mmCIF file with all atom_site columns, C-alpha atoms and ligand atoms in Angstrom:
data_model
loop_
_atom_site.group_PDB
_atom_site.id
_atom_site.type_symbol
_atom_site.label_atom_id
_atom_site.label_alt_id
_atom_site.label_comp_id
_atom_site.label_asym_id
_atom_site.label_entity_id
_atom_site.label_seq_id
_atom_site.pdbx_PDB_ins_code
_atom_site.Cartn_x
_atom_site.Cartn_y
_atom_site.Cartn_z
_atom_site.occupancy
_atom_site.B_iso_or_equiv
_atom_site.pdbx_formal_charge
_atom_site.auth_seq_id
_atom_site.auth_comp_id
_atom_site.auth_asym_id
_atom_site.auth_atom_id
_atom_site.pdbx_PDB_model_num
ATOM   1   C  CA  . UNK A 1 1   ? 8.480   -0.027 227.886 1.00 0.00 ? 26  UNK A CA  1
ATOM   2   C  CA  . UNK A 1 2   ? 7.052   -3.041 229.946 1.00 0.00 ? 27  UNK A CA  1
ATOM   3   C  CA  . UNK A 1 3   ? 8.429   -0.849 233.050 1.00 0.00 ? 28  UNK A CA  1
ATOM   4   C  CA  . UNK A 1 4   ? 6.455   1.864  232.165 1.00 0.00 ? 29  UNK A CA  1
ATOM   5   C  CA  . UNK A 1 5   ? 3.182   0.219  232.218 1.00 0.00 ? 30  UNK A CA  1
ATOM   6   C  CA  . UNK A 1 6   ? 3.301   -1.190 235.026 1.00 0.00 ? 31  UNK A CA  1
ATOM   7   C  CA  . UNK A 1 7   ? 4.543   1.975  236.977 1.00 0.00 ? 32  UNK A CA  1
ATOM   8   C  CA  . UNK A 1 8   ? 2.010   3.845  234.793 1.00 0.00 ? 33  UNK A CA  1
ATOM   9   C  CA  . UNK A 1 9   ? -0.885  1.158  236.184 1.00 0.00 ? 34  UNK A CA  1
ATOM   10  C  CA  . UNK A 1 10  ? 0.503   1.055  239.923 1.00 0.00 ? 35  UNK A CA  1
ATOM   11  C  CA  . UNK A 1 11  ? 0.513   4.698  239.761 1.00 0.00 ? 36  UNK A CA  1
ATOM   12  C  CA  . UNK A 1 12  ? -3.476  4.808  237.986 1.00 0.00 ? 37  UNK A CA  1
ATOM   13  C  CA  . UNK A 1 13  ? -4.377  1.845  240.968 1.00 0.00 ? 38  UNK A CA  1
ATOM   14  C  CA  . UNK A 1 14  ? -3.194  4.028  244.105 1.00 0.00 ? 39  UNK A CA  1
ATOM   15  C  CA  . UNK A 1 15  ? -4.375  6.774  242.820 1.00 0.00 ? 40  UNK A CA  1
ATOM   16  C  CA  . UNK A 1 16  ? -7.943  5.355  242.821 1.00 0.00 ? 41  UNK A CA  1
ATOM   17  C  CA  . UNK A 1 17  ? -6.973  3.884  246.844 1.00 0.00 ? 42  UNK A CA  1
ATOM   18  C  CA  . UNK A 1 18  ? -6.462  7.903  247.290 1.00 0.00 ? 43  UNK A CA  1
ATOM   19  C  CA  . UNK A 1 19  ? -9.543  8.666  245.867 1.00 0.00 ? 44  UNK A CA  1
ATOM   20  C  CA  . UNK A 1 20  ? -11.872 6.017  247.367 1.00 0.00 ? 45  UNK A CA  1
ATOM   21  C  CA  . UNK A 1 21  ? -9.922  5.970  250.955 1.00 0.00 ? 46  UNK A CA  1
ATOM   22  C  CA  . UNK A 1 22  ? -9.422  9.800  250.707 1.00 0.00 ? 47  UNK A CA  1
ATOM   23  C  CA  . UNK A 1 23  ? -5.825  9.484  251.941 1.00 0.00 ? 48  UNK A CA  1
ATOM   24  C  CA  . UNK A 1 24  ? -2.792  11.986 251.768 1.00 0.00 ? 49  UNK A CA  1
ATOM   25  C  CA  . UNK A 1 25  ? -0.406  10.347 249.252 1.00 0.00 ? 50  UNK A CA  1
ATOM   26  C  CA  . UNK A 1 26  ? 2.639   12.327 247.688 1.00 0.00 ? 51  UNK A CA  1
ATOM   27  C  CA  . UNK A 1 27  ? 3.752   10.195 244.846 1.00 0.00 ? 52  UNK A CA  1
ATOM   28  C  CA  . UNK A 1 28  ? 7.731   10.830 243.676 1.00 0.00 ? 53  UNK A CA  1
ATOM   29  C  CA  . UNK A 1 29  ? 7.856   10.492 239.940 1.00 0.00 ? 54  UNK A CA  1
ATOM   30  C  CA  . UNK A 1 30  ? 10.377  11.480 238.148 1.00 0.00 ? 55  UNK A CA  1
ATOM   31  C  CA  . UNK A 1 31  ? 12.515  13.351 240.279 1.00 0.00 ? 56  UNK A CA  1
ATOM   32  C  CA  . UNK A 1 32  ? 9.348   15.322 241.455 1.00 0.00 ? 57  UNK A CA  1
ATOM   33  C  CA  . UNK A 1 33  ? 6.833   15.309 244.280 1.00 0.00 ? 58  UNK A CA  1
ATOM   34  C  CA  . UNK A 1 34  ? 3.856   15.046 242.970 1.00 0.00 ? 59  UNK A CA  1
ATOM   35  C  CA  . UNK A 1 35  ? 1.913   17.488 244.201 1.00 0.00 ? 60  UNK A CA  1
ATOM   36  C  CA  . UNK A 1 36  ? 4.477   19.567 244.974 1.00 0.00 ? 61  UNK A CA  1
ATOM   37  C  CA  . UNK A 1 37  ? 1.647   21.134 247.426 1.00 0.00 ? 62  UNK A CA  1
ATOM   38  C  CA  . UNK A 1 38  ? -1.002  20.076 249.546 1.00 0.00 ? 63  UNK A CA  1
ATOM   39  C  CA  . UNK A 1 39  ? -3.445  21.785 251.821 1.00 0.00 ? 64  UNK A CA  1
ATOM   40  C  CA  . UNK A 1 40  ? -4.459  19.217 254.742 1.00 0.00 ? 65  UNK A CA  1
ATOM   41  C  CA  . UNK A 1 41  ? -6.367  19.553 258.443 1.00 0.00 ? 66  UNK A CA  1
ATOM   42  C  CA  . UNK A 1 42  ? -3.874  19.114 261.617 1.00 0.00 ? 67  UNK A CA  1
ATOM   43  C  CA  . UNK A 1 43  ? -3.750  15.498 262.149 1.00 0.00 ? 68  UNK A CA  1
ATOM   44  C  CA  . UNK A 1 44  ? -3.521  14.133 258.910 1.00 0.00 ? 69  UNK A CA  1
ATOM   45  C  CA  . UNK A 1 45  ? -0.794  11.875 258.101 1.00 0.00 ? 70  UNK A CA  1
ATOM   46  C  CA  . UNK A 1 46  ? 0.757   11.938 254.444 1.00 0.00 ? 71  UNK A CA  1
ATOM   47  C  CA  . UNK A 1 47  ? 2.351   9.453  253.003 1.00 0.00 ? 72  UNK A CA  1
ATOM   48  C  CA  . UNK A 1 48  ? 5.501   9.700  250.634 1.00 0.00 ? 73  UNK A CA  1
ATOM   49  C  CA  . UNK A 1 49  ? 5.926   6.636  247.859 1.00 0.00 ? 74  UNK A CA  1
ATOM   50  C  CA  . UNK A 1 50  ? 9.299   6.637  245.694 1.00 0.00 ? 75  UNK A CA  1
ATOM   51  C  CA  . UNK A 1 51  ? 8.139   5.248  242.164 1.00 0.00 ? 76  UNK A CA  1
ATOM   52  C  CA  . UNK A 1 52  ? 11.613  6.575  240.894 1.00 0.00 ? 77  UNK A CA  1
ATOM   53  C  CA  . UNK A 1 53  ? 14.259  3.795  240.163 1.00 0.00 ? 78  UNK A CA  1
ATOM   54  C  CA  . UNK A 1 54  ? 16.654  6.226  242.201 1.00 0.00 ? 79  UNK A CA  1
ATOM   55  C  CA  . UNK A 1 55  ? 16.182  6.389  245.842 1.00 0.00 ? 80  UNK A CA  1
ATOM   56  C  CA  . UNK A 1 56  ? 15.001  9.975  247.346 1.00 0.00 ? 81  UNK A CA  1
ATOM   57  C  CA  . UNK A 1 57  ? 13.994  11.974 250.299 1.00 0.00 ? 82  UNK A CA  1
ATOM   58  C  CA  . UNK A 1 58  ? 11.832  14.152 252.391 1.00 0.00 ? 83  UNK A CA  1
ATOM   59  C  CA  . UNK A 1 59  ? 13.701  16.356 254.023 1.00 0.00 ? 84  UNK A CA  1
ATOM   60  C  CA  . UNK A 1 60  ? 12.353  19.507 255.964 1.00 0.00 ? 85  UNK A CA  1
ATOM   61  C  CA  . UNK A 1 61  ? 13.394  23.095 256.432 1.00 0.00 ? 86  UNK A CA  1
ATOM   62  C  CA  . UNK A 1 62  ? 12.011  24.398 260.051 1.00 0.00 ? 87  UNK A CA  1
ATOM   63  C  CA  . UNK A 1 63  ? 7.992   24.997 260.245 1.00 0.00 ? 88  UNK A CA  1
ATOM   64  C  CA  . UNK A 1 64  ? 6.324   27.539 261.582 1.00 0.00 ? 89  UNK A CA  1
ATOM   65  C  CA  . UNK A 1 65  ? 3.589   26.667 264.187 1.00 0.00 ? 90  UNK A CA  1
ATOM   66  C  CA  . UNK A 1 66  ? 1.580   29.296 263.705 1.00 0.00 ? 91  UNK A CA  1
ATOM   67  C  CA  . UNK A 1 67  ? -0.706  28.657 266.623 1.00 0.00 ? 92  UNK A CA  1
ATOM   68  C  CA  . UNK A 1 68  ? 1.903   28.634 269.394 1.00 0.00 ? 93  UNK A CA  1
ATOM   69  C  CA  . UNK A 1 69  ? 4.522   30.860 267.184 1.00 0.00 ? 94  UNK A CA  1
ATOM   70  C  CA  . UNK A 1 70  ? 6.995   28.214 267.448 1.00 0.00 ? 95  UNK A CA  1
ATOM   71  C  CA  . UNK A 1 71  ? 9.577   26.786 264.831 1.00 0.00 ? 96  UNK A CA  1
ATOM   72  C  CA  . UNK A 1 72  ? 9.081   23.110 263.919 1.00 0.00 ? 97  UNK A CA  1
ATOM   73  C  CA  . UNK A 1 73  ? 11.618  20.586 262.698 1.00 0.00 ? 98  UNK A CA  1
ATOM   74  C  CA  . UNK A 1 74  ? 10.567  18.061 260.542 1.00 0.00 ? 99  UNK A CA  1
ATOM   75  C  CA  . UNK A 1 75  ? 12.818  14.983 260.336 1.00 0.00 ? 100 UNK A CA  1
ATOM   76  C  CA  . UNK A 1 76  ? 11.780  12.860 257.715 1.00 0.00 ? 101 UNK A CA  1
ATOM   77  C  CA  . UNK A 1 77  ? 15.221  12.594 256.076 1.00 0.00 ? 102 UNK A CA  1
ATOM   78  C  CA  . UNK A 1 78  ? 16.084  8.813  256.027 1.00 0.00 ? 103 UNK A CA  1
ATOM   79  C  CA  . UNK A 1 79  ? 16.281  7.878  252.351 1.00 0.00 ? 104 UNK A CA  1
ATOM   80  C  CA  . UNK A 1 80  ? 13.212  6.076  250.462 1.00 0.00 ? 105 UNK A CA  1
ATOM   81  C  CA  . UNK A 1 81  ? 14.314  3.347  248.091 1.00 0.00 ? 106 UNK A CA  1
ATOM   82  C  CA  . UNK A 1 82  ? 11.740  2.579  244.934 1.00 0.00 ? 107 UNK A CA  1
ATOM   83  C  CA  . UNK A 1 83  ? 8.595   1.666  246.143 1.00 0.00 ? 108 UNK A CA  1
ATOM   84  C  CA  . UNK A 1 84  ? 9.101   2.667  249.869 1.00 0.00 ? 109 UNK A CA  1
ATOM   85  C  CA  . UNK A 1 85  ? 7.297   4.345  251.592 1.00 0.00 ? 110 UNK A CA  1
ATOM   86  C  CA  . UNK A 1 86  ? 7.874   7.323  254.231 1.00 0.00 ? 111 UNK A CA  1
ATOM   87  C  CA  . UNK A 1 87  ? 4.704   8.793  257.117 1.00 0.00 ? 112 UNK A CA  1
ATOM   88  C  CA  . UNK A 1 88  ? 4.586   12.021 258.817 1.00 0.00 ? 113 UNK A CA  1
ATOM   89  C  CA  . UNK A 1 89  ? 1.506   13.510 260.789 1.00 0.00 ? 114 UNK A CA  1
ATOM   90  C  CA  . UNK A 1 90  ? 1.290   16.782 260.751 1.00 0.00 ? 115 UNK A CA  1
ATOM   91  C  CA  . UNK A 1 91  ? -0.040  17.958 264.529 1.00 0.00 ? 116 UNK A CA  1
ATOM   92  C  CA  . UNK A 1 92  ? 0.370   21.448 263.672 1.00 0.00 ? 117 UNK A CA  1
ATOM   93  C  CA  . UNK A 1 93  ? -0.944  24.145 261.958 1.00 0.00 ? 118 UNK A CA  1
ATOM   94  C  CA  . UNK A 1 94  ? 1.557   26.099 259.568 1.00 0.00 ? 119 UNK A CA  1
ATOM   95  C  CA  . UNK A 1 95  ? 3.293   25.697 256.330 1.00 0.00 ? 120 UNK A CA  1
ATOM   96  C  CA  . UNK A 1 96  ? 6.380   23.058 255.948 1.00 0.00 ? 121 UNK A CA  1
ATOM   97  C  CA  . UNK A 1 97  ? 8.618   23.043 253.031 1.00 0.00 ? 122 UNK A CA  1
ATOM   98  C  CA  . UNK A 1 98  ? 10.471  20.202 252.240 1.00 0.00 ? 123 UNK A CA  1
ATOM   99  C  CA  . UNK A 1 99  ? 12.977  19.207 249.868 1.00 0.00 ? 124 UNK A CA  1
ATOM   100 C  CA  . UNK A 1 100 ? 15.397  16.289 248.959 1.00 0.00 ? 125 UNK A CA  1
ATOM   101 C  CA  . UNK A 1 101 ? 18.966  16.525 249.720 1.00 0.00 ? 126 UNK A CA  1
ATOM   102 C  CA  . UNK A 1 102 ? 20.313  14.297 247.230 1.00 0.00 ? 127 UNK A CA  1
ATOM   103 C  CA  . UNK A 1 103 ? 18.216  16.578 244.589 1.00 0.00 ? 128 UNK A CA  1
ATOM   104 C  CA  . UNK A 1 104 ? 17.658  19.477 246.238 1.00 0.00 ? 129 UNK A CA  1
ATOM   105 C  CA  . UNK A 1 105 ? 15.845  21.426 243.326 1.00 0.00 ? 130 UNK A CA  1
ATOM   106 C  CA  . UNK A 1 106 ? 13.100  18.685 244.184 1.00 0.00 ? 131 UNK A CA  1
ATOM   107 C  CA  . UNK A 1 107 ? 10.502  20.814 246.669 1.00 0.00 ? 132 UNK A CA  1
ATOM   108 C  CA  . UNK A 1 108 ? 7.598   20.404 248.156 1.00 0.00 ? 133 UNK A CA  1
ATOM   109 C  CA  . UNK A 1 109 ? 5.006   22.258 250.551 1.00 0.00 ? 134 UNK A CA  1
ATOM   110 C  CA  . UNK A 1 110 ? 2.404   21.106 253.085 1.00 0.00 ? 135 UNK A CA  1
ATOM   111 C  CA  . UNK A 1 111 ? -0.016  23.760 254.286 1.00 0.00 ? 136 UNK A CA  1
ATOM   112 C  CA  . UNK A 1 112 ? -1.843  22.268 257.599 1.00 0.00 ? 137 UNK A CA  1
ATOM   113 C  CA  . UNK A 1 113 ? -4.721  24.101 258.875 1.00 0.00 ? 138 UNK A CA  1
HETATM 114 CU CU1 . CU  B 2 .   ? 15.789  12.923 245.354 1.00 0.00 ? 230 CU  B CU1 1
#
């Protein structure tokens, strides 16, 4: 129970950081990224934190750039333990899709215009 406070108040305190600081944050709760989709402007960096006790992580199919019709690879697939945190900027436009491979009915999508 104890546990779940203080994930539940860590969780309440960077949300407030992503409201006042207006930065991308994906939070992975409970086997889920949460949200599973965001719209952001090319050059934004996102942020992935693991509040899960088991270790996850973000792992991408190929892009589209849209602009120069080109297929992107995302490699963000090194593992994030609980509480770590994983960065990618996003310098083009298009849609990524992303899952984990250690649970891969955990998907996400980030739509960069
Ligand atoms: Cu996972």
């Amino acid at each position: 129970m104890r546990k779940e406070i203080f994930f539940g108040l860590l969780i309440l305190s960077i949300s407030l950081v992503i409201v006042f600081v207006n930065l991308e944050v994906i939070i992975i709760n409970r086997f889920d990224y949460q949200p599973e989709e965001i719209t952001i402007a090319k050059g934004t960096t996102v942020y992935w934190i693991n509040m899960d006790l088991e270790g996850h992580n973000i792992t991408s199919d190929a892009g589209q750039n849209i602009e120069k019709n080109l297929t992107v690879q995302i490699d963000l697939s090194e593992d994030v333990n609980t509480l770590g945190i994983s960065s990618h900027k996003f310098n083009e436009k298009g849609e990524f899709h992303y899952y984990c491979t250690l649970h891969p009915y955990m998907k996400g999508t980030i739509s960069v215009n």
